[in-house]
Amino acid sequence: MTLLALAGRVWLGLVLLFLYAPILMMAAMSFNASPFYQLPFEFSTKWYADMAGNDQIIDAALRSVLIAFVVTAIATAVGTAASIALFRYDFPGKRVLQVLLFPPIAIPWLITGTAMLVFFFSIGIGRGTPAVIIGHVALALPYVIVTVTARLSAFDVTLEEAARSMGAGQWTVLRRVTLPFIAPGIVAGGLFAFAVSFDQFVVSYFLSKPGDTTLPVLIYTAIRKGFTPEINAISTIIITVSMAVMFLAARKSNFGGDR
Amino acid sequence: MAQVAHASDRRRLFALLSPAYLWLTLAVFLPLSAMLFFSVLSDMPGADGGWGLTLGNYAAFLENPTYSTLLWKSLKLGATVTFFCVIIGYPCALVLAKSIRGRSREALFLLVILPFWSNSLVRIFSWAIVLRGNGVLERALNWVLPFDIRLNLMFTTEAVTIGLVHSYLPYVILTSYLALQAIDDDILDAARSMGASKLTILRRLLLPLSLPGLLAGAVLVFVPVVGSFMEPRILGGRMGTYYGTVIEDQFVAVYNWPLGAALSFILLAVVLVILGAASPALRKART
């Protein structure tokens, strides 16, 4: 190995250390008996027990998971339908529709979130869980559409024609030929949608009702009031869940693999 | 790809597309329009007394130098964070794409982008544990170094910068990696066989060919950082007043939504100018 290649690997190692050290530190401290992160380290699951006994945290956690599941179901169904249409047909205005997928990703969530608040407030939806779900689906849709479309681009359209020539109806073709092929893309898109919703803070922050919030919003409020060790515990759980979900999504979509 | 000719095709197309785009209209495009309308209101609708149309909220931005100072501060923060993300992330992508081979490359790449998809709030919070006075970083440094140092980075601009670089670094690595990976190794072999040095290959081949990817990554970092408010609040404390936190205040503390809407819209205009300027690079990066 040349010196340059060695230096490159060291650099990569340092970057990984930078990315993971704080997270691992937080995880370690969630098992430390001292609330002020004192050393020596004394193992304790006290904070996890405290967290489990904290109704506010449990409520918020259940709400976050419920919202994420609803968002995943809607965004995956609606997004997959749109991907099939965008892939299958050529029509005037298609470019415009494709470009319109980018604002939800490219505009800072602060702007999107405050705009949603203003609009939902004026049309009477107001703040609360329905508003959060509507907002999250909009943020998740582009990710689903991009992921499913990527899978569709590897799809051989002649397979559909073959099925049709043998007498299959349009619905049968969709159900028996197209959907099974793009299933991995749909699963990956669904996992992305789940992650977008479960980890979403900014939009939830503006759209959820105080006292009736999602987990990240609760954590933000708690941090601003002062650190409590239970926050370490729940944060460690959150980051484990979201990394696991993303790990699965990446495996499914073969993201970054050799193309 | 089928041309839409029959009425039945048109119906199917409409049925497949309309849910997604109606949803985006309801949740993104109408709200943005509503915010434009709000930004020219003189008062909150529903408040006592009437409300009228005014440009006063935009005038407030021009008259009160605090807002433009903070916008400038946020733009500078965006530039600093982007700079560090690029000089840390690009070499990293280079190593991943051109030096490491096989299965370990896939695993390492996944390891690099995984934190990016995990909860950003929690990751910022984890830095608070590391950076606080008498925190983990200080103790670790004191353990390694022969002399005692006092280090309290918490609630400083540096803390905000570190947290944001941590949050957005994977973007630059991801886009640069995808661009670098698309470069054919045969081209590099050809250059090498004709005697090009490593530096020449980097300067004349790798850098120009992967520039669209690098630029796309830079834009994807810069834009959200300019609009960030949660990171400065948690890591910046009293030093953490930025343009984004002022907008947040208008909506959750001061309840001056029309002013908040105007400030948001000015930010949106800045963002659109930046995205517009970078769009040729972004378009290239996608193909």
PDB file of C-alpha atoms in Angstrom, chain A residues 57-199:
ATOM      1  CA  ILE A  57     -42.377  10.169  26.564  1.00  0.00           C
ATOM      2  CA  ILE A  58     -44.308   6.939  25.990  1.00  0.00           C
ATOM      3  CA  ASP A  59     -47.301   8.857  24.571  1.00  0.00           C
ATOM      4  CA  ALA A  60     -45.097  10.841  22.229  1.00  0.00           C
ATOM      5  CA  ALA A  61     -43.233   7.711  21.158  1.00  0.00           C
ATOM      6  CA  LEU A  62     -46.446   5.847  20.346  1.00  0.00           C
ATOM      7  CA  ARG A  63     -47.762   8.872  18.466  1.00  0.00           C
ATOM      8  CA  SER A  64     -44.529   9.140  16.434  1.00  0.00           C
ATOM      9  CA  VAL A  65     -44.656   5.462  15.475  1.00  0.00           C
ATOM     10  CA  LEU A  66     -48.356   5.620  14.594  1.00  0.00           C
ATOM     11  CA  ILE A  67     -47.839   8.717  12.437  1.00  0.00           C
ATOM     12  CA  ALA A  68     -44.855   7.096  10.717  1.00  0.00           C
ATOM     13  CA  PHE A  69     -46.906   3.999   9.820  1.00  0.00           C
ATOM     14  CA  VAL A  70     -49.825   6.019   8.451  1.00  0.00           C
ATOM     15  CA  VAL A  71     -47.444   8.236   6.470  1.00  0.00           C
ATOM     16  CA  THR A  72     -45.624   5.189   5.101  1.00  0.00           C
ATOM     17  CA  ALA A  73     -48.871   3.569   3.933  1.00  0.00           C
ATOM     18  CA  ILE A  74     -50.211   6.701   2.208  1.00  0.00           C
ATOM     19  CA  ALA A  75     -46.929   7.906   0.719  1.00  0.00           C
ATOM     20  CA  THR A  76     -46.013   4.465  -0.621  1.00  0.00           C
ATOM     21  CA  ALA A  77     -49.396   3.875  -2.286  1.00  0.00           C
ATOM     22  CA  VAL A  78     -49.757   7.363  -3.728  1.00  0.00           C
ATOM     23  CA  GLY A  79     -46.080   7.619  -4.682  1.00  0.00           C
ATOM     24  CA  THR A  80     -45.957   4.233  -6.413  1.00  0.00           C
ATOM     25  CA  ALA A  81     -49.014   5.124  -8.517  1.00  0.00           C
ATOM     26  CA  ALA A  82     -47.387   8.379  -9.585  1.00  0.00           C
ATOM     27  CA  SER A  83     -44.087   6.650 -10.406  1.00  0.00           C
ATOM     28  CA  ILE A  84     -45.826   4.131 -12.658  1.00  0.00           C
ATOM     29  CA  ALA A  85     -47.606   6.945 -14.518  1.00  0.00           C
ATOM     30  CA  LEU A  86     -44.454   9.028 -14.855  1.00  0.00           C
ATOM     31  CA  PHE A  87     -42.498   6.039 -16.108  1.00  0.00           C
ATOM     32  CA  ARG A  88     -45.106   4.483 -18.404  1.00  0.00           C
ATOM     33  CA  TYR A  89     -46.570   7.435 -20.251  1.00  0.00           C
ATOM     34  CA  ASP A  90     -45.264  10.306 -22.281  1.00  0.00           C
ATOM     35  CA  PHE A  91     -47.406  13.380 -22.108  1.00  0.00           C
ATOM     36  CA  PRO A  92     -47.125  17.133 -22.347  1.00  0.00           C
ATOM     37  CA  GLY A  93     -46.149  18.698 -19.031  1.00  0.00           C
ATOM     38  CA  LYS A  94     -44.339  15.600 -17.780  1.00  0.00           C
ATOM     39  CA  ARG A  95     -41.088  17.519 -17.263  1.00  0.00           C
ATOM     40  CA  VAL A  96     -42.937  20.094 -15.181  1.00  0.00           C
ATOM     41  CA  LEU A  97     -44.438  17.383 -12.974  1.00  0.00           C
ATOM     42  CA  GLN A  98     -40.997  15.862 -12.439  1.00  0.00           C
ATOM     43  CA  VAL A  99     -39.510  19.232 -11.497  1.00  0.00           C
ATOM     44  CA  LEU A 100     -42.400  19.833  -9.064  1.00  0.00           C
ATOM     45  CA  LEU A 101     -41.098  16.935  -6.960  1.00  0.00           C
ATOM     46  CA  PHE A 102     -38.080  18.949  -5.917  1.00  0.00           C
ATOM     47  CA  PRO A 103     -39.519  21.844  -3.882  1.00  0.00           C
ATOM     48  CA  PRO A 104     -40.421  19.607  -0.928  1.00  0.00           C
ATOM     49  CA  ILE A 105     -36.830  18.345  -0.832  1.00  0.00           C
ATOM     50  CA  ALA A 106     -34.953  21.497  -1.814  1.00  0.00           C
ATOM     51  CA  ILE A 107     -36.772  24.207   0.149  1.00  0.00           C
ATOM     52  CA  PRO A 108     -35.610  24.379   3.784  1.00  0.00           C
ATOM     53  CA  TRP A 109     -38.101  22.686   6.095  1.00  0.00           C
ATOM     54  CA  LEU A 110     -38.321  25.870   8.133  1.00  0.00           C
ATOM     55  CA  ILE A 111     -40.020  27.577   5.177  1.00  0.00           C
ATOM     56  CA  THR A 112     -42.213  24.599   4.248  1.00  0.00           C
ATOM     57  CA  GLY A 113     -43.175  24.035   7.881  1.00  0.00           C
ATOM     58  CA  THR A 114     -44.154  27.625   8.624  1.00  0.00           C
ATOM     59  CA  ALA A 115     -46.028  27.846   5.315  1.00  0.00           C
ATOM     60  CA  MET A 116     -48.001  24.699   6.196  1.00  0.00           C
ATOM     61  CA  LEU A 117     -48.804  26.150   9.619  1.00  0.00           C
ATOM     62  CA  VAL A 118     -50.109  29.369   8.100  1.00  0.00           C
ATOM     63  CA  PHE A 119     -52.175  27.532   5.470  1.00  0.00           C
ATOM     64  CA  PHE A 120     -53.614  24.776   7.684  1.00  0.00           C
ATOM     65  CA  PHE A 121     -54.500  27.409  10.247  1.00  0.00           C
ATOM     66  CA  SER A 122     -56.379  29.491   7.650  1.00  0.00           C
ATOM     67  CA  ILE A 123     -58.377  26.605   6.171  1.00  0.00           C
ATOM     68  CA  GLY A 124     -59.357  25.214   9.562  1.00  0.00           C
ATOM     69  CA  ILE A 125     -57.240  22.057   9.802  1.00  0.00           C
ATOM     70  CA  GLY A 126     -55.223  23.786  12.484  1.00  0.00           C
ATOM     71  CA  ARG A 127     -52.411  22.125  14.392  1.00  0.00           C
ATOM     72  CA  GLY A 128     -52.416  18.509  15.516  1.00  0.00           C
ATOM     73  CA  THR A 129     -51.811  14.972  14.343  1.00  0.00           C
ATOM     74  CA  PRO A 130     -53.822  15.222  11.054  1.00  0.00           C
ATOM     75  CA  ALA A 131     -51.802  18.286  10.053  1.00  0.00           C
ATOM     76  CA  VAL A 132     -48.556  16.484  10.900  1.00  0.00           C
ATOM     77  CA  ILE A 133     -49.569  13.486   8.776  1.00  0.00           C
ATOM     78  CA  ILE A 134     -50.509  15.660   5.789  1.00  0.00           C
ATOM     79  CA  GLY A 135     -47.178  17.460   6.040  1.00  0.00           C
ATOM     80  CA  HIS A 136     -45.068  14.326   6.433  1.00  0.00           C
ATOM     81  CA  VAL A 137     -46.693  12.591   3.447  1.00  0.00           C
ATOM     82  CA  ALA A 138     -45.831  15.576   1.258  1.00  0.00           C
ATOM     83  CA  LEU A 139     -42.192  15.435   2.396  1.00  0.00           C
ATOM     84  CA  ALA A 140     -41.982  11.659   1.937  1.00  0.00           C
ATOM     85  CA  LEU A 141     -43.653  11.484  -1.518  1.00  0.00           C
ATOM     86  CA  PRO A 142     -40.666  12.685  -3.574  1.00  0.00           C
ATOM     87  CA  TYR A 143     -38.386  10.128  -1.901  1.00  0.00           C
ATOM     88  CA  VAL A 144     -40.832   7.305  -2.664  1.00  0.00           C
ATOM     89  CA  ILE A 145     -41.291   8.425  -6.274  1.00  0.00           C
ATOM     90  CA  VAL A 146     -37.541   8.745  -6.891  1.00  0.00           C
ATOM     91  CA  THR A 147     -36.822   5.320  -5.354  1.00  0.00           C
ATOM     92  CA  VAL A 148     -39.612   3.475  -7.167  1.00  0.00           C
ATOM     93  CA  THR A 149     -38.813   5.199 -10.471  1.00  0.00           C
ATOM     94  CA  ALA A 150     -35.176   4.111 -10.124  1.00  0.00           C
ATOM     95  CA  ARG A 151     -36.348   0.515  -9.834  1.00  0.00           C
ATOM     96  CA  LEU A 152     -38.808   0.909 -12.723  1.00  0.00           C
ATOM     97  CA  SER A 153     -36.067   2.128 -15.037  1.00  0.00           C
ATOM     98  CA  ALA A 154     -34.619  -1.400 -14.928  1.00  0.00           C
ATOM     99  CA  PHE A 155     -38.008  -2.853 -15.879  1.00  0.00           C
ATOM    100  CA  ASP A 156     -38.439  -4.416 -19.305  1.00  0.00           C
ATOM    101  CA  VAL A 157     -41.722  -3.095 -20.725  1.00  0.00           C
ATOM    102  CA  THR A 158     -41.906  -5.954 -23.224  1.00  0.00           C
ATOM    103  CA  LEU A 159     -42.752  -8.251 -20.304  1.00  0.00           C
ATOM    104  CA  GLU A 160     -46.036  -6.379 -19.949  1.00  0.00           C
ATOM    105  CA  GLU A 161     -46.697  -6.635 -23.665  1.00  0.00           C
ATOM    106  CA  ALA A 162     -45.983 -10.354 -23.555  1.00  0.00           C
ATOM    107  CA  ALA A 163     -48.449 -10.819 -20.711  1.00  0.00           C
ATOM    108  CA  ARG A 164     -51.074  -8.766 -22.503  1.00  0.00           C
ATOM    109  CA  SER A 165     -50.628 -10.684 -25.762  1.00  0.00           C
ATOM    110  CA  MET A 166     -51.381 -13.831 -23.816  1.00  0.00           C
ATOM    111  CA  GLY A 167     -54.677 -12.379 -22.741  1.00  0.00           C
ATOM    112  CA  ALA A 168     -53.950 -10.796 -19.365  1.00  0.00           C
ATOM    113  CA  GLY A 169     -56.020  -7.736 -18.540  1.00  0.00           C
ATOM    114  CA  GLN A 170     -54.437  -4.454 -17.491  1.00  0.00           C
ATOM    115  CA  TRP A 171     -55.129  -5.066 -13.829  1.00  0.00           C
ATOM    116  CA  THR A 172     -53.700  -8.590 -13.986  1.00  0.00           C
ATOM    117  CA  VAL A 173     -50.579  -7.308 -15.743  1.00  0.00           C
ATOM    118  CA  LEU A 174     -50.071  -4.718 -13.045  1.00  0.00           C
ATOM    119  CA  ARG A 175     -50.640  -7.174 -10.216  1.00  0.00           C
ATOM    120  CA  ARG A 176     -48.782 -10.195 -11.595  1.00  0.00           C
ATOM    121  CA  VAL A 177     -45.981  -8.652 -13.657  1.00  0.00           C
ATOM    122  CA  THR A 178     -45.212  -5.017 -12.852  1.00  0.00           C
ATOM    123  CA  LEU A 179     -45.738  -4.875  -9.095  1.00  0.00           C
ATOM    124  CA  PRO A 180     -43.731  -8.029  -8.255  1.00  0.00           C
ATOM    125  CA  PHE A 181     -40.796  -6.666 -10.236  1.00  0.00           C
ATOM    126  CA  ILE A 182     -40.775  -3.249  -8.577  1.00  0.00           C
ATOM    127  CA  ALA A 183     -41.558  -4.650  -5.099  1.00  0.00           C
ATOM    128  CA  PRO A 184     -38.007  -4.097  -3.762  1.00  0.00           C
ATOM    129  CA  GLY A 185     -38.218  -0.457  -4.891  1.00  0.00           C
ATOM    130  CA  ILE A 186     -41.582  -0.063  -3.170  1.00  0.00           C
ATOM    131  CA  VAL A 187     -40.245  -1.573   0.056  1.00  0.00           C
ATOM    132  CA  ALA A 188     -37.202   0.714  -0.038  1.00  0.00           C
ATOM    133  CA  GLY A 189     -39.422   3.729  -0.778  1.00  0.00           C
ATOM    134  CA  GLY A 190     -41.649   2.771   2.141  1.00  0.00           C
ATOM    135  CA  LEU A 191     -38.661   2.535   4.484  1.00  0.00           C
ATOM    136  CA  PHE A 192     -37.458   5.954   3.302  1.00  0.00           C
ATOM    137  CA  ALA A 193     -40.945   7.338   3.971  1.00  0.00           C
ATOM    138  CA  PHE A 194     -40.933   5.823   7.446  1.00  0.00           C
ATOM    139  CA  ALA A 195     -37.542   7.376   8.193  1.00  0.00           C
ATOM    140  CA  VAL A 196     -38.575  10.799   6.834  1.00  0.00           C
ATOM    141  CA  SER A 197     -41.609  10.807   9.104  1.00  0.00           C
ATOM    142  CA  PHE A 198     -40.087   9.188  12.192  1.00  0.00           C
ATOM    143  CA  ASP A 199     -37.069  11.503  12.191  1.00  0.00           C
TER     144      ASP A 199
END
